[in-house]
Structure formats: C-alpha cells, structure tokens
PDB file of C-alpha atoms in Angstrom:
ATOM      1  CA  MET A   1      -0.166  -0.030  -0.128  1.00  0.00           C
ATOM      2  CA  ASP A   2       2.834   2.237   0.915  1.00  0.00           C
ATOM      3  CA  GLY A   3       4.055   2.282  -2.762  1.00  0.00           C
ATOM      4  CA  TRP A   4       0.610   2.891  -4.141  1.00  0.00           C
ATOM      5  CA  LEU A   5       0.239   5.943  -2.279  1.00  0.00           C
ATOM      6  CA  LYS A   6       3.973   7.592  -3.034  1.00  0.00           C
ATOM      7  CA  GLY A   7       2.757   6.882  -6.945  1.00  0.00           C
ATOM      8  CA  LEU A   8      -0.825   9.031  -6.241  1.00  0.00           C
ATOM      9  CA  VAL A   9       1.116  11.592  -4.408  1.00  0.00           C
ATOM     10  CA  SER A  10       3.694  11.879  -7.122  1.00  0.00           C
ATOM     11  CA  THR A  11       1.145  11.945  -9.638  1.00  0.00           C
ATOM     12  CA  ALA A  12      -1.139  14.434  -8.156  1.00  0.00           C
ATOM     13  CA  CYS A  13       2.313  16.814  -7.719  1.00  0.00           C
ATOM     14  CA  ALA A  14       3.055  16.307 -10.998  1.00  0.00           C
ATOM     15  CA  VAL A  15      -0.430  17.378 -12.483  1.00  0.00           C
ATOM     16  CA  VAL A  16      -0.681  20.457 -10.248  1.00  0.00           C
ATOM     17  CA  ILE A  17       3.190  21.205 -11.390  1.00  0.00           C
ATOM     18  CA  ALA A  18       1.924  20.583 -14.874  1.00  0.00           C
ATOM     19  CA  GLY A  19      -1.528  22.934 -14.615  1.00  0.00           C
ATOM     20  CA  GLY A  20       0.664  25.736 -12.767  1.00  0.00           C
ATOM     21  CA  ALA A  21       3.201  25.776 -15.956  1.00  0.00           C
ATOM     22  CA  TYR A  22      -0.093  25.881 -18.147  1.00  0.00           C
ATOM     23  CA  TYR A  23      -1.421  28.734 -16.384  1.00  0.00           C
ATOM     24  CA  ALA A  24       1.878  30.765 -15.992  1.00  0.00           C
ATOM     25  CA  TRP A  25       2.191  30.277 -19.919  1.00  0.00           C
ATOM     26  CA  SER A  26      -1.499  31.393 -20.611  1.00  0.00           C
ATOM     27  CA  GLU A  27      -0.842  34.465 -18.775  1.00  0.00           C
ATOM     28  CA  PHE A  28       2.425  35.328 -20.370  1.00  0.00           C
ATOM     29  CA  ASP A  29       1.160  34.744 -23.699  1.00  0.00           C
ATOM     30  CA  ARG A  30      -1.872  36.832 -23.032  1.00  0.00           C
ATOM     31  CA  LYS A  31       0.386  39.827 -21.829  1.00  0.00           C
ATOM     32  CA  GLN A  32       2.486  39.083 -24.916  1.00  0.00           C
ATOM     33  CA  SER A  33      -0.378  39.597 -27.120  1.00  0.00           C
ATOM     34  CA  ALA A  34      -1.751  42.518 -25.393  1.00  0.00           C
ATOM     35  CA  ASN A  35       1.401  44.304 -25.826  1.00  0.00           C
ATOM     36  CA  ARG A  36       1.822  43.400 -29.418  1.00  0.00           C
ATOM     37  CA  ALA A  37      -1.778  44.508 -30.177  1.00  0.00           C
ATOM     38  CA  SER A  38      -0.559  47.901 -28.086  1.00  0.00           C
ATOM     39  CA  GLN A  39       2.271  48.205 -30.309  1.00  0.00           C
ATOM     40  CA  ARG A  40       0.289  47.994 -33.554  1.00  0.00           C
ATOM     41  CA  ALA A  41      -1.893  50.181 -32.500  1.00  0.00           C
ATOM     42  CA  VAL A  42       1.001  52.708 -31.804  1.00  0.00           C
ATOM     43  CA  ALA A  43       2.102  52.062 -35.207  1.00  0.00           C
ATOM     44  CA  ALA A  44      -1.288  52.378 -37.046  1.00  0.00           C
ATOM     45  CA  ASN A  45      -1.438  55.909 -35.329  1.00  0.00           C
ATOM     46  CA  VAL A  46      -4.667  55.845 -33.580  1.00  0.00           C
ATOM     47  CA  SER A  47      -5.884  55.771 -30.068  1.00  0.00           C
ATOM     48  CA  PRO A  48      -9.115  55.261 -28.013  1.00  0.00           C
ATOM     49  CA  GLU A  49      -9.730  59.088 -28.168  1.00  0.00           C
ATOM     50  CA  GLN A  50      -8.751  59.504 -31.798  1.00  0.00           C
ATOM     51  CA  CYS A  51     -11.258  56.409 -32.559  1.00  0.00           C
ATOM     52  CA  GLN A  52     -13.765  58.074 -30.450  1.00  0.00           C
ATOM     53  CA  THR A  53     -13.221  61.412 -32.429  1.00  0.00           C
ATOM     54  CA  MET A  54     -13.322  59.689 -36.077  1.00  0.00           C
ATOM     55  CA  ALA A  55     -16.321  57.799 -35.330  1.00  0.00           C
ATOM     56  CA  THR A  56     -18.237  60.885 -34.166  1.00  0.00           C
ATOM     57  CA  ALA A  57     -17.120  62.769 -37.198  1.00  0.00           C
ATOM     58  CA  THR A  58     -17.952  59.468 -39.486  1.00  0.00           C
ATOM     59  CA  LEU A  59     -21.725  58.297 -38.172  1.00  0.00           C
ATOM     60  CA  PRO A  60     -24.745  59.900 -39.418  1.00  0.00           C
ATOM     61  CA  ASP A  61     -27.006  61.650 -37.070  1.00  0.00           C
ATOM     62  CA  ASN A  62     -29.963  59.720 -38.213  1.00  0.00           C
ATOM     63  CA  PRO A  63     -28.892  55.760 -38.605  1.00  0.00           C
ATOM     64  CA  SER A  64     -30.596  55.292 -41.594  1.00  0.00           C
ATOM     65  CA  GLN A  65     -28.450  58.237 -43.636  1.00  0.00           C
ATOM     66  CA  PRO A  66     -25.020  57.154 -45.399  1.00  0.00           C
ATOM     67  CA  PRO A  67     -22.223  58.331 -43.398  1.00  0.00           C
ATOM     68  CA  LYS A  68     -20.780  61.700 -43.521  1.00  0.00           C
ATOM     69  CA  THR A  69     -17.730  60.844 -44.622  1.00  0.00           C
ATOM     70  CA  THR A  70     -15.711  58.015 -45.807  1.00  0.00           C
ATOM     71  CA  ARG A  71     -11.923  59.535 -44.833  1.00  0.00           C
ATOM     72  CA  PHE A  72     -11.683  57.776 -41.811  1.00  0.00           C
ATOM     73  CA  ALA A  73     -12.383  54.101 -43.041  1.00  0.00           C
ATOM     74  CA  GLN A  74      -9.035  52.561 -43.035  1.00  0.00           C
ATOM     75  CA  GLU A  75      -8.266  53.994 -39.301  1.00  0.00           C
ATOM     76  CA  LEU A  76     -11.864  53.078 -38.298  1.00  0.00           C
ATOM     77  CA  SER A  77     -11.103  49.672 -39.137  1.00  0.00           C
ATOM     78  CA  ALA A  78      -7.935  49.328 -36.801  1.00  0.00           C
ATOM     79  CA  CYS A  79      -9.722  50.770 -34.217  1.00  0.00           C
ATOM     80  CA  ALA A  80     -12.217  47.903 -34.211  1.00  0.00           C
ATOM     81  CA  ARG A  81     -10.047  45.741 -34.612  1.00  0.00           C
ATOM     82  CA  TYR A  82      -7.908  47.298 -31.433  1.00  0.00           C
ATOM     83  CA  GLY A  83     -11.065  47.319 -29.335  1.00  0.00           C
ATOM     84  CA  TYR A  84     -11.167  51.031 -29.295  1.00  0.00           C
ATOM     85  CA  LEU A  85     -14.647  51.396 -30.362  1.00  0.00           C
ATOM     86  CA  ALA A  86     -18.008  51.226 -28.046  1.00  0.00           C
ATOM     87  CA  THR A  87     -20.242  48.729 -29.111  1.00  0.00           C
ATOM     88  CA  TYR A  88     -22.670  50.934 -30.454  1.00  0.00           C
ATOM     89  CA  GLU A  89     -20.558  52.956 -32.652  1.00  0.00           C
ATOM     90  CA  LYS A  90     -18.611  49.436 -34.267  1.00  0.00           C
ATOM     91  CA  HIS A  91     -22.139  48.358 -34.924  1.00  0.00           C
ATOM     92  CA  GLN A  92     -23.141  51.192 -36.576  1.00  0.00           C
ATOM     93  CA  LEU A  93     -20.142  51.501 -39.018  1.00  0.00           C
ATOM     94  CA  GLU A  94     -20.501  47.566 -39.499  1.00  0.00           C
ATOM     95  CA  LEU A  95     -23.954  48.752 -40.729  1.00  0.00           C
ATOM     96  CA  THR A  96     -22.660  51.201 -42.848  1.00  0.00           C
ATOM     97  CA  GLY A  97     -20.322  48.972 -44.363  1.00  0.00           C
ATOM     98  CA  LEU A  98     -17.114  51.297 -43.472  1.00  0.00           C
ATOM     99  CA  ILE A  99     -15.720  48.523 -41.161  1.00  0.00           C
ATOM    100  CA  PRO A 100     -15.920  44.778 -42.051  1.00  0.00           C
ATOM    101  CA  LYS A 101     -18.473  42.637 -39.856  1.00  0.00           C
ATOM    102  CA  SER A 102     -16.510  40.835 -37.092  1.00  0.00           C
TER     103      SER A 102
END
C-alpha cells in the first residue's frame, strides 16, 4: 500500500506542477498578445480618443442616412480591431459598411 500511495502523491504533484506551468504560460502569452496589439495600434497611429473622434465625425445623425464621410475608413477598421470603439459605434459602422463585420 505504501508504494501505491507514493505513486498517487507523485502523480498529483506532477498534475499540480503541469497545471501551474500551463497557467503561467497562458498568462505570459496573454500579456505578450496585449503588448503586441498595443504596439500595432501605436504603429497605426490610433488611440482610443482619436477613434472616438473619428467615429463621431463619420457616423450619421440618423442611422438610416449614409455616413458623413469615408475619410477615416481605414483608421476606423484598425480601431475596431484593437477594441477602441464602443459597441454601438462599432455596430453602426458595420451597418454602414465602413468596417468589416466581425
């Protein structure tokens, strides 16, 4: 019985260590992904404030009207990719066809 119990304890230790390693790696990867997205956003020269300003300048006052301008279409697509747009604005821009549907 002693050998069986030692095997069970060592297996449990291995599972706990593997779980901790998986969790640590996933957290590291998540932070790296967030950093890469932030760097891409800086490279694309967009910030959350700029995205809100461009969305306000683009969205029509009445949802049934066409967009006020298409000048910011590329930047707004980047804003949507980086999650800088509010849900309503993103949905309205998708409806107007200025950004691709996600």
